[in-house]
Short mmCIF file of C-alpha atoms in Angstrom, two decimals:
data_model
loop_
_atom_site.label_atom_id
_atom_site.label_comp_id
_atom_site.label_asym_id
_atom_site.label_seq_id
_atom_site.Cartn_x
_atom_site.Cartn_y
_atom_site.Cartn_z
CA UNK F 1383 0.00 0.00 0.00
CA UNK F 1384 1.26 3.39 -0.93
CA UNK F 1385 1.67 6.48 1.31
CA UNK F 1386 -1.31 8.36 0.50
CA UNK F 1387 -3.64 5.68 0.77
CA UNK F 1388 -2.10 4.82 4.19
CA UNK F 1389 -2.38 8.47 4.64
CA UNK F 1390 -5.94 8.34 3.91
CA UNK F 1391 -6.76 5.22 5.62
CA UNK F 1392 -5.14 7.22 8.41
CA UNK F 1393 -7.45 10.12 8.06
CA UNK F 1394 -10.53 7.47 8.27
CA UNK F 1395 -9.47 6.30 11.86
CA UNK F 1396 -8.80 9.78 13.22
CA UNK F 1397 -12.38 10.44 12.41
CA UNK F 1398 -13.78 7.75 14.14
CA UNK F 1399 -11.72 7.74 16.85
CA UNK F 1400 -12.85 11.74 17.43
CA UNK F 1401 -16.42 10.80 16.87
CA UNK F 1402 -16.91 13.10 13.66
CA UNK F 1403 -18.46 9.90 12.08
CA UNK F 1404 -20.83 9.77 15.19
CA UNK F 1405 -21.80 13.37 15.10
CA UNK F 1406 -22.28 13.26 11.25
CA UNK F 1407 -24.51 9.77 11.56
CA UNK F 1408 -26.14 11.25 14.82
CA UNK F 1409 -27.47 14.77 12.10
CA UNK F 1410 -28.51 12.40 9.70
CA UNK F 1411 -30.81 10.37 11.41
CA UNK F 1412 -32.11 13.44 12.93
CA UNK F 1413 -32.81 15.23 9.42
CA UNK F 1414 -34.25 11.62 8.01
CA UNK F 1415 -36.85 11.78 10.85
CA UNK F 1416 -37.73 15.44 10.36
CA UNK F 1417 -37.87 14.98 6.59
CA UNK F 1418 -40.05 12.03 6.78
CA UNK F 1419 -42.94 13.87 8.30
CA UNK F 1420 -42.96 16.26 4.78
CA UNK F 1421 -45.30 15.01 1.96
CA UNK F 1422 -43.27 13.29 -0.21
CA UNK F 1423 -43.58 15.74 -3.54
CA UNK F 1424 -41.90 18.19 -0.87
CA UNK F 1425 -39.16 16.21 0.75
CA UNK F 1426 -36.63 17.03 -2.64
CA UNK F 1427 -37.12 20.54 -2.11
CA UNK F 1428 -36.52 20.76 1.41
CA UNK F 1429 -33.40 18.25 1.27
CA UNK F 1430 -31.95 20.37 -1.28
CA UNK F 1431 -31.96 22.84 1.18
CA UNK F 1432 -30.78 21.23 3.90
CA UNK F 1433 -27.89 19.10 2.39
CA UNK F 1434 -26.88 22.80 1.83
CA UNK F 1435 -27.04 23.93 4.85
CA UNK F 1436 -25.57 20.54 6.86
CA UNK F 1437 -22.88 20.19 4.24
CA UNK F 1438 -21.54 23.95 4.67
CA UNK F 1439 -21.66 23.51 8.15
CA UNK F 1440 -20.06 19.79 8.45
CA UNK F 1441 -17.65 20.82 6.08
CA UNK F 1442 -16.21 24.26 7.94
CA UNK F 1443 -16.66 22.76 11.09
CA UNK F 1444 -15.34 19.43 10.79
CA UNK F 1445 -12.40 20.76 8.54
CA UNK F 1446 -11.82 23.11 11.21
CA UNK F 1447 -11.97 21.02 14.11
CA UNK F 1448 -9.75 18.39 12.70
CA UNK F 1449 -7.14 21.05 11.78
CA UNK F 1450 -7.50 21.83 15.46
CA UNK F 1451 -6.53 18.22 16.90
CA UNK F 1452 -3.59 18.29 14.87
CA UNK F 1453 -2.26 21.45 16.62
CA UNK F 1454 -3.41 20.51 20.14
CA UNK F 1455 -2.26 16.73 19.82
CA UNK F 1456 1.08 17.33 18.47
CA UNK F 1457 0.29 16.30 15.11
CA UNK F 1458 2.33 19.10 12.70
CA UNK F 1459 5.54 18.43 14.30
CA UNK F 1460 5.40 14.83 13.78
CA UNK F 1461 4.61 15.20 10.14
CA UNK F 1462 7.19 17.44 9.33
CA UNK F 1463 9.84 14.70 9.86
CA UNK F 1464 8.20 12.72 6.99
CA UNK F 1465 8.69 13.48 3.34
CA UNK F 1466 4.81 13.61 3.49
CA UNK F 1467 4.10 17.02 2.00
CA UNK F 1468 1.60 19.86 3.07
CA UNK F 1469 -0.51 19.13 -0.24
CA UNK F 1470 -1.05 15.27 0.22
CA UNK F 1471 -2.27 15.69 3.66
CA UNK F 1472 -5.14 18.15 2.78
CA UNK F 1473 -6.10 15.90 -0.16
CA UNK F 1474 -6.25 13.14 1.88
CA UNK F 1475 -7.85 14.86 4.57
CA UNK F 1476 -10.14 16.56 1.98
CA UNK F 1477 -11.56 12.99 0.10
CA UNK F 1478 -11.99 11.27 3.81
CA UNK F 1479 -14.09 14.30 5.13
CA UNK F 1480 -16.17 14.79 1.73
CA UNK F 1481 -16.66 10.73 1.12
CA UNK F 1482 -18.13 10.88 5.13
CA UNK F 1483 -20.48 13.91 4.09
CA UNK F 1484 -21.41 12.31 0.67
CA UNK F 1485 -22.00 9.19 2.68
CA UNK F 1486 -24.43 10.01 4.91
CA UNK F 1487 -26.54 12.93 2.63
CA UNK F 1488 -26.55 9.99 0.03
CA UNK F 1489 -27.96 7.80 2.17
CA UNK F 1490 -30.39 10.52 4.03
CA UNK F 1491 -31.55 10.96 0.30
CA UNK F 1492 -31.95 7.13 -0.26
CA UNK F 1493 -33.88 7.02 3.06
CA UNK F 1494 -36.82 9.99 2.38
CA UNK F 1495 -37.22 9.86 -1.36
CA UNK F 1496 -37.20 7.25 -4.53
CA UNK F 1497 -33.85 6.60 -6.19
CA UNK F 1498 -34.26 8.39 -9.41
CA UNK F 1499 -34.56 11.50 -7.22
CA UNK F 1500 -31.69 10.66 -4.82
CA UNK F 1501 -29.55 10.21 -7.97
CA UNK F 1502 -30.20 13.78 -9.56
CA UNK F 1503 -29.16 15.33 -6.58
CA UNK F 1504 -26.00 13.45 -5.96
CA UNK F 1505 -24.02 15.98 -8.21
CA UNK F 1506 -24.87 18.46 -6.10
CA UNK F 1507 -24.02 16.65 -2.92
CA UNK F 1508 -20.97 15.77 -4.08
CA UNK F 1509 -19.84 19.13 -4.76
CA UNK F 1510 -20.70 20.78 -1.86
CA UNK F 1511 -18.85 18.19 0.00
CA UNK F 1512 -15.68 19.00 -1.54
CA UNK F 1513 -16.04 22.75 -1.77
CA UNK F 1514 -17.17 23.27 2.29
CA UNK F 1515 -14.24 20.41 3.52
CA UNK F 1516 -11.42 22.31 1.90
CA UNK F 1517 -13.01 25.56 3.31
CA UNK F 1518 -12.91 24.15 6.72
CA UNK F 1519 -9.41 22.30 5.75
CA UNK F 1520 -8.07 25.81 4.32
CA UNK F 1521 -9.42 27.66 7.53
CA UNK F 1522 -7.52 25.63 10.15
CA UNK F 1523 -4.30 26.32 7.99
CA UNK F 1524 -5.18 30.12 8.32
CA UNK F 1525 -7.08 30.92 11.49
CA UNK F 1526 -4.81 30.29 14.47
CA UNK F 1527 -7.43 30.45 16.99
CA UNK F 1528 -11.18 29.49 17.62
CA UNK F 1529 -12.12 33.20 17.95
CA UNK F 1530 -11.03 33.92 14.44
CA UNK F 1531 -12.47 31.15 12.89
CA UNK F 1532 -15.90 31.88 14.80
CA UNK F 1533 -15.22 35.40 12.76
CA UNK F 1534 -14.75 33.92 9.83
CA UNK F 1535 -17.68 31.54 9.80
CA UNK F 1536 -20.28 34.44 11.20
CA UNK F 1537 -18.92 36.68 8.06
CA UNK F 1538 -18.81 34.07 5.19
CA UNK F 1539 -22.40 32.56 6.28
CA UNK F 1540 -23.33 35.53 4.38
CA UNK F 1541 -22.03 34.50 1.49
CA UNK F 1542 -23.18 30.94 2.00
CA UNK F 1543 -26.53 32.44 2.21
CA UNK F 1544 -27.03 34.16 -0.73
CA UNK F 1545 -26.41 30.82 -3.02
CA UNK F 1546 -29.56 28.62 -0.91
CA UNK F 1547 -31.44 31.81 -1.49
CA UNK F 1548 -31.47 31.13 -5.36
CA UNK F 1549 -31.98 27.12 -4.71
CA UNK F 1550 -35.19 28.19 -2.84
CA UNK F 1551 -36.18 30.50 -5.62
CA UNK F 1552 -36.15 33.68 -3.81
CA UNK F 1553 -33.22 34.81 -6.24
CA UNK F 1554 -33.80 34.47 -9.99
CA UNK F 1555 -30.71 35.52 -11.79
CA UNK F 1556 -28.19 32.66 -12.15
CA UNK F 1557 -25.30 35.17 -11.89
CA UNK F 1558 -25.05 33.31 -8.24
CA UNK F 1559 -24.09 30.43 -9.45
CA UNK F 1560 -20.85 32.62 -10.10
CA UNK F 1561 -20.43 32.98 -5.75
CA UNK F 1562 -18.24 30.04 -3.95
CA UNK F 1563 -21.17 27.89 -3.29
CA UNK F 1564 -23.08 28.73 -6.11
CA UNK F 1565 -22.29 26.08 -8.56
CA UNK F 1566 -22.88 23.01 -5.98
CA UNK F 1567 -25.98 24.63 -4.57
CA UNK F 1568 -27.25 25.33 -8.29
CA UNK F 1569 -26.93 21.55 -9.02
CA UNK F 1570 -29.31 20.96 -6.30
CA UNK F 1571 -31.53 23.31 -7.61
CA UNK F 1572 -30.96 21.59 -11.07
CA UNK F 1573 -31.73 17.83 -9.25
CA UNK F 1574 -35.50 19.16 -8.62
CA UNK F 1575 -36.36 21.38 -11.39
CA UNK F 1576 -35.76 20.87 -15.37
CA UNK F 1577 -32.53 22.68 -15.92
CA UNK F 1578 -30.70 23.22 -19.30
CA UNK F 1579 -27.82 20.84 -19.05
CA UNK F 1580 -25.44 24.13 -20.43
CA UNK F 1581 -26.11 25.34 -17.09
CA UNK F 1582 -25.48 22.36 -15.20
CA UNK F 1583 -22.28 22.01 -16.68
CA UNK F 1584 -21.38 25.62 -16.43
CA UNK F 1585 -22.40 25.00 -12.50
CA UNK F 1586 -20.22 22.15 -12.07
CA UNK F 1587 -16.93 24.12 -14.09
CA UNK F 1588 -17.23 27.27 -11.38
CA UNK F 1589 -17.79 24.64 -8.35
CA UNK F 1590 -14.65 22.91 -9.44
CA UNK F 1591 -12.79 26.25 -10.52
CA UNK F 1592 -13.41 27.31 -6.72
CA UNK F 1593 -12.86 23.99 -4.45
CA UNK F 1594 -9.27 24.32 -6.46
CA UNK F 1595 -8.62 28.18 -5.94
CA UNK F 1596 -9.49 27.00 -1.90
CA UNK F 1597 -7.03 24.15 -2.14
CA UNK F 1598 -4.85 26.15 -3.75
CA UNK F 1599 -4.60 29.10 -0.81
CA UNK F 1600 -4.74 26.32 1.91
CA UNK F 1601 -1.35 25.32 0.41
CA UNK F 1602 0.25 28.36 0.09
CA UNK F 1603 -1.24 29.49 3.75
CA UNK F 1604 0.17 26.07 5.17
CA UNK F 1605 3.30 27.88 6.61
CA UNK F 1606 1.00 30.21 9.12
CA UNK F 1607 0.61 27.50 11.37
CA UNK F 1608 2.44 24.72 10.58
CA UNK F 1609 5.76 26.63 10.32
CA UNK F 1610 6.95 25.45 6.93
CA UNK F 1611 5.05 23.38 4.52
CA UNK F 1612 6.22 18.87 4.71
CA UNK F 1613 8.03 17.83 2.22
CA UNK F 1614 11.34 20.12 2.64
CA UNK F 1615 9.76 23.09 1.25
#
């Protein structure tokens, strides 16, 4: 087995042993029973918008908090006696936090509505669970302390907003898709309603476009609190 998949196998246990797999099954169930009591022509809707809202929140806060153990367990300076570079742990870290938010929305999804619905709004899920995790990943590298991130997440929730505005129809232009969420939270909006499939590709090209600008700065901001970036660099 290679590095980065022990890296990532890694990544798995440290979030079970720190009961983010708990905590993420424990929302689940809790938004499967409150979804269940919706007629059924609504429940798409409504878990459009809150697979929006959980996966923004998972994502920052989960990203964050892991980031967080690192630093108080001792983590960092471990790592940087490896050749394991900055980059490989965020990717890992990244695909293990998404594939437990894609994981338990998909099977929310599965749970409160048929199939064929469940499967048009898997783009969607799956892009907001990348996009939030490497903002929460990305934070932890920048934000030294809990007050800043708190800051941070009280400030960008407007942002968040504005996207899950549009998904519920209150906006009409898609120039949102254009925001940091707005390409994952427009493929939602695409799994319920009849969408051009231009747009739904144009959607998934900004979503990508911005998960990778995210990526990108958590890399570059790696050396605030880790020091120096792994890999002798």
């Amino acid at each position: 087995m290679n590095s980065f998949a022990l890296l990532l196998l890694t990544e798995f246990k440290f979030q079970w042993r720190h009961g983010f797999v708990a905590a993420a099954i424990i929302v689940t169930l809790i938004w499967a029973a409150l979804l269940s009591l919706l007629p059924a022509e609504q429940r798409p809707f409504w878990f459009s918008i809150v697979a929006s809202i959980d996966v923004s929140a998972i994502g920052l806060l989960f990203g964050y908090g892991l980031g967080m153990l690192d630093g108080s367990q001792h983590i960092s300076p471990a790592l940087r006696l490896t050749p394991i570079r900055s980059i490989w742990l965020a990717l890992s870290r990244l695909i293990a936090l998404s594939a437990l938010t894609i994981l338990t929305l998909s099977l929310l999804a599965v749970v409160i509505m048929p199939l064929q619905q469940a499967f048009a709004l898997f783009p969607g899920i799956v892009l907001c669970a990348f996009f939030f995790s490497s903002v929460g990943i990305t934070a932890a590298r920048r934000l030294a302390s809990i007050n800043q991130f708190l800051i941070f997440f009280a400030l960008s929730g407007m942002v968040w907003a504005v996207p899950i505005l549009y998904l519920a129809g209150l906006l009409e232009s898609p120039i949102w898709v254009m925001l940091p969420s707005g390409g994952a939270t427009a493929l939602l909006k695409f799994g319920v309603e009849n969408t051009p499939l231009v747009m739904g590709v144009i959607a998934c090209l900004v979503q990508l476009l911005w998960t990778v600008v995210c990526v990108y700065f958590g890399e570059r901001w790696a050396a605030v609190n880790y020091e120096h970036r792994f890999g002798g660099h």
